[in-house]
PDB file of C-alpha atoms in Angstrom:
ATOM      1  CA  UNK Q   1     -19.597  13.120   9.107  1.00 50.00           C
ATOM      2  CA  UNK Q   2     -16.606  14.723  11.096  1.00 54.00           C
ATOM      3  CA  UNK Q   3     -12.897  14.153   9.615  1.00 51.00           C
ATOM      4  CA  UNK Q   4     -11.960  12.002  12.416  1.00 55.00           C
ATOM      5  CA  UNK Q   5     -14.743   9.166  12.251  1.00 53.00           C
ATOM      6  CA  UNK Q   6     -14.409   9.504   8.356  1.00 52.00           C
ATOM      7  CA  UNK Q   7     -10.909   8.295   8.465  1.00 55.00           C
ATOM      8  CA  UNK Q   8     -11.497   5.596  10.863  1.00 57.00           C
ATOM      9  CA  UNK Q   9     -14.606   4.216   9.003  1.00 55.00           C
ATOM     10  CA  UNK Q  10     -12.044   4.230   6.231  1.00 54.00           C
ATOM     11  CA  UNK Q  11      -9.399   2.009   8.233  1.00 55.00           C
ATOM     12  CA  UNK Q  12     -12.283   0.041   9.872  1.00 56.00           C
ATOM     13  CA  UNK Q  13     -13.218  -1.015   5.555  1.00 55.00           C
ATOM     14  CA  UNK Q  14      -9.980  -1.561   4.860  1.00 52.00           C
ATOM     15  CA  UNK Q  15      -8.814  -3.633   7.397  1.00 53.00           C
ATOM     16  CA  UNK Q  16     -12.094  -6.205   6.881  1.00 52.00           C
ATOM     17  CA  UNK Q  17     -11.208  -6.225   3.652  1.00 51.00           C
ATOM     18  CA  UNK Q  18      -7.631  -7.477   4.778  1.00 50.00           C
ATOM     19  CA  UNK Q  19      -9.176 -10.600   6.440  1.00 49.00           C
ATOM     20  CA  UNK Q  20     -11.139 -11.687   3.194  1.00 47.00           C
ATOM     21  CA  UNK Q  21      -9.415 -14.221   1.224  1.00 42.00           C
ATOM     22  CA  UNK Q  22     -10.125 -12.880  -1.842  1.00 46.00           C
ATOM     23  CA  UNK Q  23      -7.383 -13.711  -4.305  1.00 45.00           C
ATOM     24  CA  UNK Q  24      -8.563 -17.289  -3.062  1.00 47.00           C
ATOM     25  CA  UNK Q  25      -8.465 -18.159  -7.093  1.00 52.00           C
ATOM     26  CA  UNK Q  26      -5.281 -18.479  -9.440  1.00 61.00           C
ATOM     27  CA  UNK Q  27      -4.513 -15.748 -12.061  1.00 66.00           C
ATOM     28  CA  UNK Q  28      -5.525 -16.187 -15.477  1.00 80.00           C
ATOM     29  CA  UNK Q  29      -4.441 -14.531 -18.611  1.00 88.00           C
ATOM     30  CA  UNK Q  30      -6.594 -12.698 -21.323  1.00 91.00           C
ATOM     31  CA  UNK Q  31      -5.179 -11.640 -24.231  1.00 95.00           C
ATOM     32  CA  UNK Q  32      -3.626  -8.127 -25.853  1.00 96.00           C
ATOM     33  CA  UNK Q  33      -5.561  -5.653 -27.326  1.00 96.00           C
ATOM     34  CA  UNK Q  34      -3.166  -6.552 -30.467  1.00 96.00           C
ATOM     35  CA  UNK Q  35      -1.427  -9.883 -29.988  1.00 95.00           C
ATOM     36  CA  UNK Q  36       2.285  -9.827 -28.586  1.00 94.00           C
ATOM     37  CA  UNK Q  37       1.827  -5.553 -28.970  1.00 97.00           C
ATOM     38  CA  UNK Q  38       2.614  -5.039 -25.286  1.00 97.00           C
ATOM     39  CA  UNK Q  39       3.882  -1.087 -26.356  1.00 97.00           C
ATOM     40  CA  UNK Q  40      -0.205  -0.648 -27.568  1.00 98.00           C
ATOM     41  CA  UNK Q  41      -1.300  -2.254 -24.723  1.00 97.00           C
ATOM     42  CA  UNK Q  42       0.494   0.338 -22.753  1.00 97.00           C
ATOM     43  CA  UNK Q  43      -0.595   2.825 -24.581  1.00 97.00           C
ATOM     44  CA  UNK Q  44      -4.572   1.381 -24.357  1.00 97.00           C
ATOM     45  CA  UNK Q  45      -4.417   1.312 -20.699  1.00 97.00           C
ATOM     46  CA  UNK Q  46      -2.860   4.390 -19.481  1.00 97.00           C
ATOM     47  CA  UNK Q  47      -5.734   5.693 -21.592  1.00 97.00           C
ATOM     48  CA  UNK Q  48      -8.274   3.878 -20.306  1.00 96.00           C
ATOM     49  CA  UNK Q  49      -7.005   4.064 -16.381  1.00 96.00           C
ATOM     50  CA  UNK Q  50      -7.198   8.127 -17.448  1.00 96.00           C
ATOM     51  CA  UNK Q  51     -10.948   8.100 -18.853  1.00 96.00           C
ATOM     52  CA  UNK Q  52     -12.153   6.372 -15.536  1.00 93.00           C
ATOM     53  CA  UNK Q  53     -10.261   9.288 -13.245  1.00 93.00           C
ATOM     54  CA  UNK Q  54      -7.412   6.786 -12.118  1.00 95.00           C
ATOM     55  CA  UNK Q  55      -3.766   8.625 -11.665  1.00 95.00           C
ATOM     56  CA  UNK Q  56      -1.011   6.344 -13.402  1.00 97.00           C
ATOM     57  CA  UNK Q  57       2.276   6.557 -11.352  1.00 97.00           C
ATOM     58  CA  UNK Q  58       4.256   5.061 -12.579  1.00 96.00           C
ATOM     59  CA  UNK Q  59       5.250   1.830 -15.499  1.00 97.00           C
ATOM     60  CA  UNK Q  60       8.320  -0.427 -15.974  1.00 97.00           C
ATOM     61  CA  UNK Q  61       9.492  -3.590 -17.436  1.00 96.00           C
ATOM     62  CA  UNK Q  62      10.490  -5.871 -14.982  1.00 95.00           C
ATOM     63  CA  UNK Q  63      13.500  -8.029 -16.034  1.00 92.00           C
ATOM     64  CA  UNK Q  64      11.388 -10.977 -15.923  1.00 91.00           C
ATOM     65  CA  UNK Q  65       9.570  -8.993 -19.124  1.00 92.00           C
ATOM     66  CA  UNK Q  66       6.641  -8.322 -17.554  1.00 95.00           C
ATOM     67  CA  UNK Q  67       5.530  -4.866 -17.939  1.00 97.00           C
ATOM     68  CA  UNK Q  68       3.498  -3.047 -15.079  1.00 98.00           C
ATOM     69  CA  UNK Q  69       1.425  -0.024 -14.690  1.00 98.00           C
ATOM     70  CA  UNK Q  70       1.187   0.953 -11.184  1.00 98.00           C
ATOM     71  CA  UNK Q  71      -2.044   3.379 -10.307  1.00 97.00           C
ATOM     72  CA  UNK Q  72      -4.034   5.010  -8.341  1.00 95.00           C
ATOM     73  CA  UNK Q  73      -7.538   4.455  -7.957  1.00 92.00           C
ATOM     74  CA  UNK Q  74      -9.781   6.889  -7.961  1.00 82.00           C
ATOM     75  CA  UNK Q  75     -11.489   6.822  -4.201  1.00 69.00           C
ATOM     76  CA  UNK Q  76     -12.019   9.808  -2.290  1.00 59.00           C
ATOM     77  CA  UNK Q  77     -10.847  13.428  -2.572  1.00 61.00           C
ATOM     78  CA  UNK Q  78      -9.253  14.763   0.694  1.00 65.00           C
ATOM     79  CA  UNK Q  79      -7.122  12.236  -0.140  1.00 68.00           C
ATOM     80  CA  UNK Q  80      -6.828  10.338   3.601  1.00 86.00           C
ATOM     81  CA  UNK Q  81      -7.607   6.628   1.549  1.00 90.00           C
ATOM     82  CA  UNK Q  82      -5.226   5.596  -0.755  1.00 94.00           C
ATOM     83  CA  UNK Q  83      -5.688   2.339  -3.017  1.00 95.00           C
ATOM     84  CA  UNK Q  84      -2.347   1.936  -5.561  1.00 96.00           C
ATOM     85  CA  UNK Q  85      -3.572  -1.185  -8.138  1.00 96.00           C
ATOM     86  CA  UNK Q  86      -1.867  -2.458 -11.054  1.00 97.00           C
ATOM     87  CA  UNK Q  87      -1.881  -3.831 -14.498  1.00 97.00           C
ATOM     88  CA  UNK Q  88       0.485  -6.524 -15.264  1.00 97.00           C
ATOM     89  CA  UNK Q  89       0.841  -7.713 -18.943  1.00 97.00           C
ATOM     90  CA  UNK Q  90       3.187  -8.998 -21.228  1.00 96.00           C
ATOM     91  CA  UNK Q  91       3.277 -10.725 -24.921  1.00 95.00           C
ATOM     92  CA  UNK Q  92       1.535 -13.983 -22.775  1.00 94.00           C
ATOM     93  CA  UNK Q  93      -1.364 -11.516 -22.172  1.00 96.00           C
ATOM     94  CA  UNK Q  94      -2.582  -9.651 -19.432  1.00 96.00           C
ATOM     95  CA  UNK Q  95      -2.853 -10.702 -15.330  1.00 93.00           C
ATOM     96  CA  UNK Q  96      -6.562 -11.200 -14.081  1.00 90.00           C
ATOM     97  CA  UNK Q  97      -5.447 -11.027 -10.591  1.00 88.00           C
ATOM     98  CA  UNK Q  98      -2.485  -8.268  -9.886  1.00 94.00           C
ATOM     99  CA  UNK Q  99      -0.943  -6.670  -6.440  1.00 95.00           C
ATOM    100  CA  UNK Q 100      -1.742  -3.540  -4.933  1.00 96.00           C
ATOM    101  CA  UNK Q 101      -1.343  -1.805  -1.849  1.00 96.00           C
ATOM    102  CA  UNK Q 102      -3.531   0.271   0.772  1.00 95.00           C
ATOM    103  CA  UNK Q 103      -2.319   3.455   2.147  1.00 96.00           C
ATOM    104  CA  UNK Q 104      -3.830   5.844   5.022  1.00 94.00           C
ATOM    105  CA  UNK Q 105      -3.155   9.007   5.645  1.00 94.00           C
ATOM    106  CA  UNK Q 106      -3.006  10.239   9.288  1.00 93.00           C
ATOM    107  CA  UNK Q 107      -3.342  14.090   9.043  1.00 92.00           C
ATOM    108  CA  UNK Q 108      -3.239  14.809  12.361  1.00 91.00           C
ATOM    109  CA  UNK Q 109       0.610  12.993  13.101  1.00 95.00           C
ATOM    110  CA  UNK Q 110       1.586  13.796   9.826  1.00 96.00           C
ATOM    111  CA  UNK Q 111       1.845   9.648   8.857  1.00 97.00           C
ATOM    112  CA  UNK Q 112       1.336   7.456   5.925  1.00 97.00           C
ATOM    113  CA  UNK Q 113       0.038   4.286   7.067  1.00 97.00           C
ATOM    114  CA  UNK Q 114       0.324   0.865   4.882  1.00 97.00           C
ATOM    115  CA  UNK Q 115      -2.458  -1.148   5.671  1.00 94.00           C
ATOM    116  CA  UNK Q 116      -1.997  -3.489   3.524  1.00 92.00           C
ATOM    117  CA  UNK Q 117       0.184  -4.984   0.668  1.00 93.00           C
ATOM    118  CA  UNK Q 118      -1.943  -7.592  -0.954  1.00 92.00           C
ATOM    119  CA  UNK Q 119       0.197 -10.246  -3.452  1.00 89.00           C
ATOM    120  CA  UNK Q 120      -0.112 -13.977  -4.500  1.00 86.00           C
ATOM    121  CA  UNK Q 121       2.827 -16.045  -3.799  1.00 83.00           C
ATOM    122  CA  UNK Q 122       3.412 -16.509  -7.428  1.00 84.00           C
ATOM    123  CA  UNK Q 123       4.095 -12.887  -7.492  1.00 88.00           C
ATOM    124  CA  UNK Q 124       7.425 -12.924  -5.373  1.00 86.00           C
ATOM    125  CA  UNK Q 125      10.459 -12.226  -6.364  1.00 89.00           C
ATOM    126  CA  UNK Q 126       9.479 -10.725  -9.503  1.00 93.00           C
ATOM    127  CA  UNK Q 127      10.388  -7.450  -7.995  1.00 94.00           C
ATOM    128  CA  UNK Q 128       6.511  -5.930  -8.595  1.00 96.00           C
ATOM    129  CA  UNK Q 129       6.547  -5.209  -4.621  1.00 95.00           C
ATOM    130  CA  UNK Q 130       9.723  -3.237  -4.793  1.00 96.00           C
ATOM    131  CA  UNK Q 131       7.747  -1.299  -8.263  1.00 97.00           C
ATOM    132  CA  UNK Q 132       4.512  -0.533  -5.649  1.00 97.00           C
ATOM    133  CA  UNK Q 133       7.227   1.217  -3.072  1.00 98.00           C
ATOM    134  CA  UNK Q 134       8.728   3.298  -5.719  1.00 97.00           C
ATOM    135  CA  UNK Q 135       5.052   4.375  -6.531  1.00 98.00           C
ATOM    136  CA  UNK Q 136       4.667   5.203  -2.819  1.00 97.00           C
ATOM    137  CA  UNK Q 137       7.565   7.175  -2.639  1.00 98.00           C
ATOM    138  CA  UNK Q 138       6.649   9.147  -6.047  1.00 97.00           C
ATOM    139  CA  UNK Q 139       3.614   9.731  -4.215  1.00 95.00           C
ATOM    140  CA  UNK Q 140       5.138  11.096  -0.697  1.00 95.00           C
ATOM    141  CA  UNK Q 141       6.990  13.394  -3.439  1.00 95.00           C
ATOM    142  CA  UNK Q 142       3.765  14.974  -4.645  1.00 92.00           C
ATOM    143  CA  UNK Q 143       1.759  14.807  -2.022  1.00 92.00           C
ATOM    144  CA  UNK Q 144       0.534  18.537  -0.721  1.00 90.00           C
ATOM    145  CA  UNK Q 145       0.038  17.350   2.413  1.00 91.00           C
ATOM    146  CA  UNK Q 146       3.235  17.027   5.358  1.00 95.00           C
ATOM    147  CA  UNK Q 147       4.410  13.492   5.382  1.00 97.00           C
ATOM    148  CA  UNK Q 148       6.996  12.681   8.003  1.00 97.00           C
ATOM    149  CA  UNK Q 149       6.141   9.169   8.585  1.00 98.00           C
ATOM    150  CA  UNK Q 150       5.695   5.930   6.838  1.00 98.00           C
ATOM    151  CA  UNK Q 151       4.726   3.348   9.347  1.00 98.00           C
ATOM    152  CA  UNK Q 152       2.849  -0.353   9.638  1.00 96.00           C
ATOM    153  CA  UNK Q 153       1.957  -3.324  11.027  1.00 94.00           C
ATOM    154  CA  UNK Q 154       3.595  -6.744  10.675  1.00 93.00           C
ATOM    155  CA  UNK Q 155       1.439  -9.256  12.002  1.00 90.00           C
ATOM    156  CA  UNK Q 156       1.267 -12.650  12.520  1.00 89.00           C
ATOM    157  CA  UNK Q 157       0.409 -14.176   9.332  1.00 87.00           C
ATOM    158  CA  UNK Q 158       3.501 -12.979   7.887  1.00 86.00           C
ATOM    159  CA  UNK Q 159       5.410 -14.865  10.312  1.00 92.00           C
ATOM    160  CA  UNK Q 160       6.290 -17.463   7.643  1.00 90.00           C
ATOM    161  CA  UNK Q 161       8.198 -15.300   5.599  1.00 89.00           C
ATOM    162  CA  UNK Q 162       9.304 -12.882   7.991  1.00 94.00           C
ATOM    163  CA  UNK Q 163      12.572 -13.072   7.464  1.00 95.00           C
ATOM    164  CA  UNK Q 164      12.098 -11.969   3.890  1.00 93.00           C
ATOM    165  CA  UNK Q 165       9.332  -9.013   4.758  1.00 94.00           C
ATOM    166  CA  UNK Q 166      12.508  -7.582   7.270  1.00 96.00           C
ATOM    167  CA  UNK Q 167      14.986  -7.909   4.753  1.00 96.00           C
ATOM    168  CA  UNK Q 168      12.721  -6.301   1.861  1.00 96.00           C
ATOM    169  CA  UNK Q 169      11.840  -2.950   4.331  1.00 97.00           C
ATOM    170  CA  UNK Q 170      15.454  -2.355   5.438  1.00 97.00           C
ATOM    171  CA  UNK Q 171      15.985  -2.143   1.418  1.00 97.00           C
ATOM    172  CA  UNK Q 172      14.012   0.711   1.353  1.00 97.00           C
ATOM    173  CA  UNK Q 173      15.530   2.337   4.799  1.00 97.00           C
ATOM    174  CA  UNK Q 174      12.793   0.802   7.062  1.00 98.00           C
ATOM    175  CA  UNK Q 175      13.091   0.964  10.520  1.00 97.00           C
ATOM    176  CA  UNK Q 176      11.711  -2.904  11.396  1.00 97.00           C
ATOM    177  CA  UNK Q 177      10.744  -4.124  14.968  1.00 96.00           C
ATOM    178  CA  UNK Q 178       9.868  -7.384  15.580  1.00 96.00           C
ATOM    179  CA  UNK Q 179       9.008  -8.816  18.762  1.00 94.00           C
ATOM    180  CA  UNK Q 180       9.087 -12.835  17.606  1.00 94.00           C
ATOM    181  CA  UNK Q 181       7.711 -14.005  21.018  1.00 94.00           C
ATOM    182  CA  UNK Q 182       4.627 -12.314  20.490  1.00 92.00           C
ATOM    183  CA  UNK Q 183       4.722 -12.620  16.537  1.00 93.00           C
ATOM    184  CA  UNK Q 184       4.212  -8.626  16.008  1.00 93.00           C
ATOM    185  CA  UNK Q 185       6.113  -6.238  14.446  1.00 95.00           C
ATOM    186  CA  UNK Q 186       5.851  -2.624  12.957  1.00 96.00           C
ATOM    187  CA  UNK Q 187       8.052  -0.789  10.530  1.00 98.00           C
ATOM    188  CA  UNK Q 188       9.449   2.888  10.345  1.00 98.00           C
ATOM    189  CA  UNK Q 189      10.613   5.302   7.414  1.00 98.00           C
ATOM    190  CA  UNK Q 190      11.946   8.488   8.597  1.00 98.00           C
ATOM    191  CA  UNK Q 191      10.984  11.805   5.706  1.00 96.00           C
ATOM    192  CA  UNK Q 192      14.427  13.270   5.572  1.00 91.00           C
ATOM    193  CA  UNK Q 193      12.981  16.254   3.916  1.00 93.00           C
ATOM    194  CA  UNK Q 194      10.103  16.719   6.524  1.00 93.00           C
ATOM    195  CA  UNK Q 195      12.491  17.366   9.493  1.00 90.00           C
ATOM    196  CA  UNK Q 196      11.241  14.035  11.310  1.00 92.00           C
ATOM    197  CA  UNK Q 197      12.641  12.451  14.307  1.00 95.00           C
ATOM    198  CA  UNK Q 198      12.764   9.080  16.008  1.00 95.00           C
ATOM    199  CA  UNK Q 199      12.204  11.315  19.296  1.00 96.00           C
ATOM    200  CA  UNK Q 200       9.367  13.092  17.386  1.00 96.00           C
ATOM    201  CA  UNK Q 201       7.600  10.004  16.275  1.00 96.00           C
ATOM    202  CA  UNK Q 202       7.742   8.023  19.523  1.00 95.00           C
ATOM    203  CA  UNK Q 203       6.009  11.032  21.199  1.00 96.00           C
ATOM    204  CA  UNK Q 204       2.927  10.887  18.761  1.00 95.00           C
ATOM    205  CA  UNK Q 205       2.562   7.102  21.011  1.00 93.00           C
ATOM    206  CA  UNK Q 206       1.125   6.318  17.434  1.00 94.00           C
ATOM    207  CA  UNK Q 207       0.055   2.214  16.776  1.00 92.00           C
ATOM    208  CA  UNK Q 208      -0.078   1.100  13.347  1.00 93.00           C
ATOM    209  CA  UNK Q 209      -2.179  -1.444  12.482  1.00 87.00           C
ATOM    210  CA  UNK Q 210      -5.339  -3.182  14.682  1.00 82.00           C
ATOM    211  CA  UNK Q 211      -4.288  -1.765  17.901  1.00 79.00           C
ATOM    212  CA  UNK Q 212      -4.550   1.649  16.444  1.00 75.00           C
ATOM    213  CA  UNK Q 213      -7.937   1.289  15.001  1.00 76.00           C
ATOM    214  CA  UNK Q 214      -9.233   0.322  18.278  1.00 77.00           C
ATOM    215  CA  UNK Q 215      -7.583   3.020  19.898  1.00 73.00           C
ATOM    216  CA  UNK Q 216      -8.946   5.184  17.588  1.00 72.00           C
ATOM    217  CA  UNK Q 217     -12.251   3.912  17.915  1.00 69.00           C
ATOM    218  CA  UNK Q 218     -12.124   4.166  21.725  1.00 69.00           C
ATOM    219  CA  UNK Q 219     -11.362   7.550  21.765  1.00 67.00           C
ATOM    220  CA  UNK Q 220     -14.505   8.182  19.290  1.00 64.00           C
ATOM    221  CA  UNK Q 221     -16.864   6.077  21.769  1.00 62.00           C
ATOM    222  CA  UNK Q 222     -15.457   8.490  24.656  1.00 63.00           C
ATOM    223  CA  UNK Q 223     -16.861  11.194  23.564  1.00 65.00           C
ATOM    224  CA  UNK Q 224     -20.378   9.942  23.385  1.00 60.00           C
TER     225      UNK Q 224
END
């Protein structure tokens, strides 16, 4: 299987997965390891997530006192699909149903794609999705590979809260361009270590998101 289809059949899963509702069901709680330990069940899980090949990233306390364990699953090795999950817990117990957040790598521009950001509305504002791009960044940090780029697609489902999704990528230095006619968008981080360029970037003509993939996937079927 060539690099090129590789990657896309990677974007192609990840994307279908996008469109299935499946945090259609409310968190529950189970409890500690040891009841109200949460500094053993810290302890439990970076050891667990470590026996089953996962890489932690990174763990905090949020100031709503919930503590969270942000990791990467183990998933392939050339490292072009990346899937950052969490564990949420605190003296309650621990979240059955947690965020996480889909990355791609685009060797050939030299881009880190989000594909995907995937939270339940009960999990706003308690600061986990600013937690998941501080895990991203720590990543861009170690990556071996050349990152210049962190791009996606805004589409129209998040129209309802749109004004929010701009507001929380700006935080982090986003580029965000919405076109609210069409209810599409796309956002832009600049490496400032990886001598990247708006002028660079726009002459990649990359697309994030669905019209990339079938871009991508026309260029595959041309060469058949």
């Amino acid at each position: 299987m060539s690099y090129k289809w590789k990657e896309t059949k990677q974007m192609v899963d990840i994307f279908k997965e996008m469109l299935e509702d499946i945090f259609s069901g409310q968190s529950k709680k189970y409890p500690l390891q040891k009841k109200k330990d949460t500094a053993f069940e810290l302890s439990y899980w970076l050891k667990e997530l470590s026996a089953l090949g996962n890489e932690a990233i990174l763990s905090e306390t949020t100031s709503k006192g919930d503590n969270i364990i942000v990791y990467r699953q183990r998933m392939d090795e050339d490292g072009v699909n990346i899937a950052l999950r969490s564990k949420i817990f605190s003296v309650e117990g621990n979240e059955s149903i947690t965020p996480s957040m889909y990355l791609i790598y685009k060797k050939k521009y030299e881009i880190l794609e989000i594909a995907d950001i995937r939270m339940e509305d009960s999990d706003t504002n308690r600061g986990y999705g600013s937690i998941f791009m501080k895990a991203m960044f720590l990543l861009i940090e170690r990556s071996p590979y050349t990152i210049k780029y962190v791009t996606g697609w805004i589409s129209g489902v998040d129209w309802d809260h749109i004004d929010r999704n701009e507001y929380f990528y700006k935080k982090f230095d986003f580029e965000v361009n919405l076109n609210h006619e069409e209810r599409d968008g796309n956002i832009l981080w600049i490496n400032p270590s990886k001598s990247g360029s708006i002028e660079d970037y726009q002459s990649l003509n990359y697309k994030p998101g669905i019209a990339g993939l079938m871009q991508e996937l026309s260029e595959i079927e041309d060469k058949f």
